[in-house]
Coordinates of C-alpha atoms in Angstrom, one line a residue:
Chain A
M980 CA 0.0 -26.9 -11.9
T981 CA 0.2 -27.4 -8.2
D982 CA -2.9 -26.6 -6.3
L983 CA -3.0 -23.0 -5.2
I984 CA -4.7 -21.7 -2.0
G985 CA -6.4 -18.4 -2.6
F986 CA -6.9 -15.5 -0.3
S987 CA -10.4 -14.5 0.9
R988 CA -11.8 -11.4 -0.8
E989 CA -12.4 -8.0 0.8
D990 CA -14.7 -8.2 3.9
A991 CA -17.5 -5.8 4.7
G992 CA -15.1 -3.5 6.6
Q993 CA -13.3 -2.3 3.5
P994 CA -14.2 1.2 2.3
P995 CA -15.5 2.0 -1.2
S996 CA -13.2 3.9 -3.6
L997 CA -15.8 6.7 -3.8
A998 CA -16.5 8.4 -0.5
P999 CA -17.9 11.8 -1.6
A1000 CA -17.3 13.5 1.8
Y1001 CA -13.6 13.0 1.1
G1002 CA -13.6 15.3 -1.9
S1003 CA -10.5 14.0 -3.7
T1004 CA -12.2 10.6 -4.3
V1005 CA -14.8 12.2 -6.6
S1006 CA -12.5 12.6 -9.5
R1007 CA -10.1 9.8 -8.6
S1008 CA -12.3 6.8 -8.2
P1009 CA -13.4 4.5 -11.1
R1010 CA -17.0 4.6 -12.2
Q1011 CA -16.9 1.4 -14.1
P1012 CA -17.4 -1.7 -12.0
L1013 CA -14.3 -3.6 -11.0
V1014 CA -13.7 -6.7 -13.1
R1015 CA -13.6 -9.7 -10.8
I1016 CA -10.8 -12.1 -11.7
P1017 CA -9.6 -15.4 -10.3
Q1018 CA -6.5 -15.3 -8.2
T1019 CA -3.7 -16.6 -10.3
L1020 CA 0.0 -17.2 -9.4
T1021 CA 0.5 -13.5 -10.0
E1022 CA -1.8 -12.5 -7.2
L1023 CA -0.9 -15.3 -4.9
T1024 CA 2.8 -14.6 -4.8
G1025 CA 4.7 -11.6 -3.6
P1026 CA 8.2 -10.4 -2.5
A1027 CA 7.8 -12.0 0.9
G1028 CA 11.1 -12.0 2.8
C1029 CA 12.8 -9.7 0.3
W1030 CA 12.2 -6.5 2.2
G1031 CA 15.9 -6.0 3.0
N1032 CA 16.7 -5.6 -0.6
L1033 CA 13.7 -3.4 -1.2
M1034 CA 12.8 -1.1 1.7
G1035 CA 16.1 -1.7 3.6
A1036 CA 16.9 -2.7 7.2
A1037 CA 14.5 -2.1 10.1
L1038 CA 14.4 1.4 11.6
A1039 CA 12.2 1.0 14.7
D1040 CA 13.0 4.1 16.7
L1041 CA 11.8 7.3 15.2
T1042 CA 13.0 9.3 18.1
T1043 CA 16.7 8.6 17.7
Q1044 CA 17.3 9.5 14.0
H1045 CA 18.7 13.0 14.6
K1046 CA 21.0 14.8 17.1
A1047 CA 18.5 15.2 19.9
M1048 CA 15.1 13.9 21.0
P1049 CA 12.1 15.2 19.1
Q1050 CA 9.4 17.3 20.8
G1051 CA 6.2 15.7 21.9
Q1052 CA 4.8 12.8 23.8
R1053 CA 7.0 9.7 23.4
I1054 CA 5.0 6.6 22.7
I1055 CA 5.5 2.9 22.0
V1056 CA 3.2 1.2 19.4
A1057 CA 3.2 -2.5 19.5
G1058 CA 1.1 -5.3 18.2
R1059 CA 0.9 -8.2 15.8
V1060 CA 0.4 -8.7 12.1
L1061 CA -2.1 -11.5 11.7
D1062 CA -4.2 -13.1 9.0
E1063 CA -8.0 -13.4 9.2
Q1064 CA -7.6 -16.9 10.7
G1065 CA -5.6 -15.3 13.5
R1066 CA -2.3 -16.8 12.3
P1067 CA 0.8 -14.7 12.6
V1068 CA 2.3 -13.2 9.5
P1069 CA 6.0 -13.4 10.3
N1070 CA 9.0 -11.7 8.6
T1071 CA 6.9 -9.1 6.9
V1072 CA 7.7 -5.4 6.6
M1073 CA 5.6 -2.6 8.0
E1074 CA 6.5 0.9 6.8
I1075 CA 5.6 3.8 9.0
W1076 CA 5.2 7.5 8.3
Q1077 CA 3.5 10.3 10.2
A1078 CA 3.4 14.1 11.1
N1079 CA 5.4 15.5 14.0
A1080 CA 3.9 16.3 17.4
A1081 CA 2.6 19.7 16.1
G1082 CA 0.9 18.0 13.2
R1083 CA 3.4 19.0 10.5
Y1084 CA 4.8 16.7 7.9
I1085 CA 8.5 16.9 6.8
H1086 CA 7.2 17.4 3.3
G1087 CA 7.7 20.4 1.0
K1088 CA 4.0 20.5 0.0
D1089 CA 2.7 20.5 3.6
Q1090 CA 2.0 24.2 3.9
W1091 CA 0.4 24.2 7.4
D1092 CA 1.9 26.8 9.6
A1093 CA 3.0 24.6 12.5
P1094 CA 6.7 24.2 13.3
H1095 CA 8.9 21.5 11.8
D1096 CA 11.1 19.6 14.3
P1097 CA 14.7 19.2 13.1
N1098 CA 14.9 16.1 15.2
F1099 CA 12.0 14.3 13.7
T1100 CA 11.5 12.8 10.3
G1101 CA 8.6 10.6 11.1
A1102 CA 9.4 7.6 8.9
G1103 CA 10.6 4.1 9.9
R1104 CA 10.0 0.5 9.3
V1105 CA 9.7 -2.7 11.4
I1106 CA 9.8 -6.4 10.6
T1107 CA 7.5 -8.9 12.3
D1108 CA 9.0 -11.7 14.3
A1109 CA 8.0 -15.4 14.2
E1110 CA 4.9 -14.6 16.1
G1111 CA 4.0 -11.7 13.9
R1112 CA 5.0 -9.2 16.6
Y1113 CA 6.3 -5.7 16.0
Q1114 CA 7.1 -2.7 18.0
F1115 CA 8.3 0.9 17.3
V1116 CA 9.0 4.0 19.3
T1117 CA 7.8 7.5 18.1
V1118 CA 6.1 10.6 19.3
R1119 CA 2.4 11.0 19.2
P1120 CA 1.5 12.9 16.0
G1121 CA -0.6 16.1 16.2
A1122 CA -3.9 16.7 14.5
Y1123 CA -3.8 19.1 11.5
P1124 CA -6.1 21.1 9.3
W1125 CA -6.7 20.3 5.7
G1126 CA -8.7 21.8 2.9
N1127 CA -11.4 19.2 2.4
H1128 CA -14.2 21.3 3.9
K1129 CA -14.6 24.2 6.2
N1130 CA -12.8 23.8 9.5
A1131 CA -11.6 20.3 8.5
W1132 CA -9.1 18.6 10.8
R1133 CA -7.5 15.2 10.4
P1134 CA -7.5 13.2 13.6
A1135 CA -4.0 12.2 14.9
H1136 CA -2.9 9.2 12.9
I1137 CA 0.1 7.1 11.9
H1138 CA 0.3 5.8 8.3
L1139 CA 1.1 2.0 8.1
S1140 CA 2.0 0.1 4.9
L1141 CA 2.3 -3.7 4.7
L1142 CA 3.2 -6.1 2.0
G1143 CA 2.2 -9.4 3.6
P1144 CA 2.9 -12.6 1.8
A1145 CA 1.4 -11.9 -1.6
F1146 CA 0.3 -9.2 -4.1
A1147 CA -3.3 -9.9 -2.9
T1148 CA -2.5 -9.0 0.8
R1149 CA -1.1 -5.5 0.2
L1150 CA -2.5 -3.0 2.7
V1151 CA -2.0 0.6 3.5
T1152 CA -4.0 1.9 6.5
Q1153 CA -3.9 4.6 9.2
M1154 CA -3.8 4.0 13.0
Y1155 CA -5.9 6.3 15.1
F1156 CA -5.8 7.1 18.8
P1157 CA -8.5 6.3 21.4
D1158 CA -10.9 9.0 22.5
D1159 CA -10.0 11.4 19.7
P1160 CA -13.2 13.4 19.0
L1161 CA -12.0 14.2 15.5
I1162 CA -12.4 10.6 14.3
E1163 CA -16.2 11.0 14.4
I1164 CA -16.1 13.9 11.9
D1165 CA -13.2 12.7 9.7
P1166 CA -14.3 11.8 6.1
I1167 CA -11.3 9.5 5.6
A1168 CA -11.9 7.4 8.7
N1169 CA -15.6 7.5 8.0
A1170 CA -15.2 6.1 4.5
V1171 CA -15.1 2.9 6.6
P1172 CA -18.6 2.0 7.8
L1173 CA -19.2 1.4 11.5
P1174 CA -18.5 -0.7 13.4
Y1175 CA -15.4 -1.6 11.2
R1176 CA -14.0 1.9 11.5
Q1177 CA -13.2 1.2 15.1
R1178 CA -10.7 -1.5 13.9
M1179 CA -8.4 1.4 13.1
V1180 CA -8.5 2.8 16.7
S1181 CA -5.6 1.7 18.8
R1182 CA -5.9 0.9 22.5
F1183 CA -3.9 2.5 25.3
D1184 CA -2.2 -0.3 27.3
I1185 CA -0.6 0.1 30.7
E1186 CA 1.4 -3.1 30.2
T1187 CA 3.1 -1.8 27.1
T1188 CA 3.7 1.6 28.7
Q1189 CA 7.2 1.8 30.1
P1190 CA 7.7 3.5 33.5
N1191 CA 9.3 6.9 33.3
W1192 CA 9.7 6.5 29.6
A1193 CA 6.8 6.2 27.1
L1194 CA 3.0 5.6 26.8
G1195 CA 2.1 2.3 25.1
Y1196 CA -0.6 1.7 22.5
L1197 CA -1.6 -1.7 21.0
F1198 CA -2.5 -2.1 17.3
D1199 CA -2.9 -5.4 15.5
V1200 CA -3.0 -5.4 11.7
V1201 CA -5.1 -8.1 10.1
L1202 CA -4.4 -9.0 6.5
R1203 CA -6.5 -11.1 4.1
G1204 CA -6.0 -14.8 4.9
R1205 CA -5.6 -17.9 2.9
E1206 CA -8.8 -19.9 2.5
A1207 CA -9.1 -23.4 3.9
T1208 CA -9.1 -25.4 0.7
P1209 CA -7.0 -25.3 -2.4
F1210 CA -8.5 -24.7 -5.8
E1211 CA -7.1 -26.3 -8.9
D1212 CA -9.3 -24.9 -11.5
D1213 CA -10.8 -21.5 -10.8
H1214 CA -14.1 -20.9 -12.3
H1215 CA -15.3 -18.2 -10.0
D1216 CA -18.4 -16.7 -11.4
Chain B
M265 CA -28.6 -1.6 28.0
T266 CA -26.9 1.8 28.3
D267 CA -25.4 2.5 31.6
Q268 CA -25.8 6.3 32.1
I269 CA -22.9 6.6 34.5
N270 CA -20.4 4.4 32.8
P271 CA -21.2 4.1 29.1
A272 CA -19.8 1.1 27.4
P273 CA -16.3 1.9 26.1
R274 CA -16.1 2.2 22.4
Q275 CA -15.0 -0.8 20.4
D276 CA -11.4 -0.6 19.2
N277 CA -8.7 -2.5 17.5
Q278 CA -8.3 -5.0 20.3
D279 CA -11.9 -5.9 20.5
P280 CA -12.3 -9.6 19.6
A281 CA -15.9 -8.9 18.4
L282 CA -14.5 -6.7 15.7
F283 CA -11.7 -9.0 14.5
G284 CA -11.3 -9.0 10.7
Q285 CA -9.4 -7.3 7.9
T286 CA -7.9 -4.0 8.8
P287 CA -9.6 -1.4 6.6
S288 CA -7.6 0.4 3.9
Q289 CA -6.9 4.1 4.1
T290 CA -5.4 6.5 1.6
V291 CA -1.6 7.1 1.5
G292 CA -2.5 10.9 1.4
P293 CA -0.3 13.4 -0.3
F294 CA 2.7 13.3 1.9
F295 CA 4.1 9.8 1.5
H296 CA 7.2 10.6 -0.4
Y297 CA 9.6 10.6 2.6
G298 CA 8.0 7.3 3.9
L299 CA 7.6 4.9 0.9
P300 CA 9.3 5.4 -2.5
W301 CA 13.0 4.7 -2.0
K302 CA 15.8 5.6 -4.4
G303 CA 15.9 2.8 -7.0
G304 CA 12.5 1.5 -6.1
A305 CA 11.5 1.9 -9.8
D306 CA 14.7 0.4 -11.2
L307 CA 14.4 -3.4 -11.1
V308 CA 17.5 -4.0 -13.1
G309 CA 20.1 -1.4 -12.4
Q310 CA 21.4 1.0 -9.8
S311 CA 19.8 4.5 -9.9
D312 CA 17.5 6.8 -8.0
M313 CA 14.4 6.0 -10.1
G314 CA 11.2 6.0 -8.2
A315 CA 12.0 8.4 -5.4
R316 CA 11.2 12.2 -5.1
P317 CA 13.9 13.3 -2.6
E318 CA 13.5 16.9 -3.7
L319 CA 10.2 17.1 -1.8
F320 CA 11.8 17.0 1.7
P321 CA 15.1 18.0 3.3
E322 CA 18.1 15.8 2.4
D323 CA 18.9 15.1 6.1
H324 CA 15.4 13.6 6.5
Y325 CA 16.0 10.9 3.8
V326 CA 15.8 7.6 5.8
L327 CA 14.6 5.3 3.1
N328 CA 16.8 2.7 1.4
L329 CA 19.6 3.8 -0.9
A330 CA 19.6 2.3 -4.3
P331 CA 21.0 -1.2 -3.6
P332 CA 23.4 -2.6 -6.2
K333 CA 22.2 -5.5 -8.3
G334 CA 23.9 -8.1 -10.5
A335 CA 23.2 -8.5 -14.1
V336 CA 19.6 -9.4 -14.7
G337 CA 18.6 -11.8 -17.5
G338 CA 16.1 -11.0 -20.2
E339 CA 15.1 -8.0 -22.3
T340 CA 15.4 -4.7 -20.3
I341 CA 12.4 -2.5 -20.9
T342 CA 11.2 0.9 -19.8
L343 CA 7.5 1.0 -18.6
E344 CA 6.1 4.5 -18.3
G345 CA 2.8 6.4 -18.3
V346 CA 0.8 9.2 -16.9
V347 CA -1.9 8.8 -14.2
Y348 CA -5.0 10.9 -15.1
D349 CA -8.0 11.9 -13.1
A350 CA -11.6 12.3 -14.3
D351 CA -10.9 15.7 -15.6
G352 CA -7.9 14.6 -17.7
K353 CA -5.5 16.2 -15.2
P354 CA -2.3 14.4 -14.4
V355 CA -2.1 13.1 -10.8
S356 CA 1.1 14.3 -9.3
D357 CA 0.7 12.6 -5.9
A358 CA 0.2 9.0 -6.9
M359 CA 2.4 6.0 -6.4
I360 CA 2.6 2.9 -8.6
E361 CA 3.7 -0.5 -7.5
I362 CA 4.4 -3.4 -9.8
W363 CA 4.9 -7.2 -9.3
Q364 CA 6.0 -9.5 -12.0
A365 CA 7.8 -12.7 -12.9
N366 CA 11.3 -12.8 -14.2
A367 CA 12.2 -13.3 -17.8
A368 CA 11.9 -17.0 -17.5
G369 CA 8.4 -16.7 -16.0
R370 CA 9.3 -17.5 -12.3
Y371 CA 8.1 -15.4 -9.4
A372 CA 10.7 -14.6 -6.7
S373 CA 8.3 -15.9 -4.1
P374 CA 8.3 -19.0 -1.8
D375 CA 4.8 -19.5 -3.0
D376 CA 5.8 -20.1 -6.6
P377 CA 6.3 -23.9 -6.4
R378 CA 7.9 -24.4 -9.8
T379 CA 11.5 -25.1 -9.0
D380 CA 12.1 -26.3 -12.5
I381 CA 12.0 -22.7 -13.7
P382 CA 15.1 -20.7 -12.7
L383 CA 15.1 -17.9 -10.3
D384 CA 17.2 -14.9 -11.2
E385 CA 19.3 -14.0 -8.1
S386 CA 19.5 -10.3 -9.2
F387 CA 15.8 -9.9 -9.8
I388 CA 13.0 -9.6 -7.3
G389 CA 10.2 -8.3 -9.5
F390 CA 8.7 -5.7 -7.1
G391 CA 9.0 -2.0 -7.8
R392 CA 7.6 1.3 -6.6
A393 CA 7.5 4.6 -8.4
S394 CA 6.2 8.1 -7.4
T395 CA 4.5 10.1 -10.1
S396 CA 6.2 13.4 -11.1
D397 CA 4.6 16.8 -11.0
E398 CA 3.5 15.9 -14.6
G399 CA 1.8 12.7 -13.3
L400 CA 4.5 10.5 -15.0
Y401 CA 5.8 7.3 -13.5
R402 CA 8.7 5.3 -15.0
F403 CA 10.1 1.8 -14.3
R404 CA 13.1 0.0 -15.7
T405 CA 12.5 -3.7 -15.6
V406 CA 12.6 -6.8 -17.8
L407 CA 9.9 -8.3 -20.0
P408 CA 8.3 -11.0 -17.9
G409 CA 7.9 -14.5 -19.1
V410 CA 4.8 -16.5 -19.6
V411 CA 3.2 -17.8 -16.3
P412 CA 0.6 -20.4 -15.5
G413 CA -3.0 -19.4 -15.4
P414 CA -6.2 -21.0 -14.0
G415 CA -6.5 -24.7 -14.8
N416 CA -3.8 -25.9 -17.2
G417 CA -3.8 -22.6 -19.1
L418 CA -1.1 -20.0 -19.6
Q419 CA -1.1 -16.3 -19.1
A420 CA 0.5 -13.9 -21.5
P421 CA 3.5 -11.9 -20.2
H422 CA 2.0 -9.3 -17.8
I423 CA 2.8 -7.1 -14.9
A424 CA 0.5 -6.6 -11.9
V425 CA 0.0 -3.0 -11.0
G426 CA -1.2 -1.3 -7.8
V427 CA -2.2 2.4 -7.8
F428 CA -2.1 4.5 -4.6
G429 CA -2.5 8.2 -4.0
R430 CA -4.2 11.1 -2.4
G431 CA -7.9 10.5 -3.0
L432 CA -7.5 6.8 -3.4
I433 CA -8.9 5.3 -0.2
K434 CA -7.8 1.8 -1.3
R435 CA -5.4 0.5 -3.9
L436 CA -6.6 0.1 -7.4
V437 CA -5.4 -3.0 -9.2
T438 CA -4.8 -3.4 -12.9
R439 CA -2.4 -5.2 -15.2
V440 CA 0.0 -4.3 -18.0
Y441 CA 0.1 -6.5 -21.1
F442 CA 2.3 -5.9 -24.1
E443 CA 0.8 -5.2 -27.6
D444 CA 3.2 -7.4 -29.5
Q445 CA 2.4 -10.6 -27.7
A446 CA 0.4 -13.2 -29.6
A447 CA -0.5 -14.9 -26.3
N448 CA -2.7 -11.9 -25.5
Q449 CA -5.4 -13.5 -27.7
T450 CA -5.8 -16.4 -25.4
D451 CA -5.0 -14.8 -22.0
P452 CA -7.8 -15.9 -19.6
I453 CA -7.7 -12.6 -17.5
L454 CA -7.7 -10.3 -20.5
A455 CA -10.7 -12.2 -21.8
L456 CA -12.6 -11.2 -18.6
A457 CA -12.3 -7.5 -19.4
P458 CA -15.1 -6.0 -21.5
A459 CA -13.9 -6.3 -25.2
E460 CA -14.4 -2.6 -25.8
R461 CA -12.2 -1.6 -22.8
R462 CA -9.5 -4.4 -23.1
D463 CA -7.0 -2.1 -24.9
T464 CA -6.7 0.0 -21.6
L465 CA -4.7 -3.0 -20.3
I466 CA -2.3 -3.1 -23.2
A467 CA 0.9 -1.1 -23.3
R468 CA 2.1 0.3 -26.6
K469 CA 5.6 0.8 -27.8
V470 CA 6.3 4.5 -28.1
G471 CA 9.9 5.2 -29.0
D472 CA 12.1 3.0 -26.8
A473 CA 9.5 2.8 -24.0
W474 CA 6.4 0.8 -23.3
R475 CA 3.6 3.4 -22.7
F476 CA 0.8 2.6 -20.2
D477 CA -1.3 5.5 -19.1
I478 CA -3.6 5.0 -16.1
V479 CA -7.0 6.7 -16.3
L480 CA -8.7 6.7 -12.9
Q481 CA -12.1 7.7 -14.2
G482 CA -14.0 8.8 -17.3
E483 CA -13.5 8.2 -21.0
R484 CA -11.0 5.4 -21.6
E485 CA -11.1 4.6 -17.9
T486 CA -8.6 1.9 -17.2
V487 CA -10.0 -1.6 -16.3
F488 CA -9.4 -2.2 -12.6
F489 CA -9.7 -5.6 -11.1
D490 CA -11.3 -7.1 -8.0
I491 CA -8.8 -9.7 -6.9

C-alpha cells in the first residue's frame, strides 16, 4: 500500500456534540464515547472535483434567481477555503443556504410570522478557484426567533457546507456578522468555546464593498489539513 | 490593557491569532432547499431519491436535477433505516451522507493511488439522503468491494456514513458493514468497536433491502467514530 498522509484531528475549537443550552442536543447526542479509529483510505478519499455531477453547477448570485431583486441589504461574501497549514483548497464546492432579509426561510416548516420574499430562495453554491477563493452575492439575512428558550433569537447567519478533499474534511458551519449582540446569547454559536467562536464571525471589508452596489464581508473557511509526514502502518493508540 | 475609550475590537474570522479549523455548526431544521438534491440518494440510477421538494415551493427548487448515469457495475443494493433519538422517536429532520468504493474496491478520488483497480465512470460513491417524516432514509447503491486497511491488511466491504440534523452540532460518523461478509471477522476497524456494540455497525438483510438503523443515543446506541 502506498504511504497515506493523514489529516489532523479536531482542534480545540470544535464544539462538543452535547451542548445542553441548545436543547435539541440533549436527546440527539451520543452518550457512549466515540471510538477513535485510524484514518484509512475510506476517510482519506472523497468526491473531490466531482461536485458538478453531484450538487450541480455554480450558482453564485442569490439575488438574481427570480423575476426581481429580493428585499434587503445586498451583500457580497468573499474569502478563501484553506487548510490548517494555510494552503488553498481549490476546486471544492461550498453550498450556501439562509433565511431572507426578514429572517424567514423558504421552508414549509418555518412557521415564524415574517414575510416570504417571492424573489428570494436563499440557496446557492460556489466553487473555489486555484487559490481557494470564492465569492457570492446575497442579501443580509434577518435574525429570527426560535423555540429553544424564552425569547430566544438566532443571530443573523448564513449556513455553509463544504466537502473539501476527503471524507475526513467534511464541514458544515454558520457564518455570523460583526457586532451582532445576539451572538453572545446564542446557544448554537456558544457551543463553540471562546475564543474559537469568533472564528465564525465575518469581517466587514471596505475593499470588498462595491460602490453604489453592495456591502462586502470577508469569511475564510479553514478545513482540517494534511499532516506533514506519511504513515504507512497506523497504530494510533 | 483596556483602553476605555477605544476598546480593542473583537477577534473575528480574519484575525491571524485565531487561525485554525472553522468550527462546526448544526444544519438546523431548514436545510432541505439547500442540500439534498433530487437523486442524491440514488447512486446507480436516475430518480428523485434523497430530496424532499414537498417542503418548499416548486419555483424555489434550485438544487441539482437528478443527473443521468450510465450502467453501474456490481450488485445494486438498497440501504435504508430509521434515525432514532434517545426517546426512540424517529428523527424527521436528519440528513445522511455516504461515501464508498465501487464494486471493484476503488474510490473515485484522486487520492486513491491504486490505478490497477478500475474506476467505474458511472459511479462516484457519494450520496445524500434526507430522512422522511417517519425518520427513514433510503439509498440505492452498489455493494462496495474490499479496500485496503492499515498496514497490509484489508477492510471488509463497508460504507462510511455521516449524520447531520437539527440538534447535531457536528457530524456524527459511523460505518455500515454487511452481515453476510466473512471478512467482517478480520476487519481492523470493526475490531476497535466494543464487542457488545459491534452489531450496531452491521446491516441486516430485511426483504430486499439492507437495514441499518441509526440510534443517536440510549439503548443500542450506534457506535460513532472519531476520525
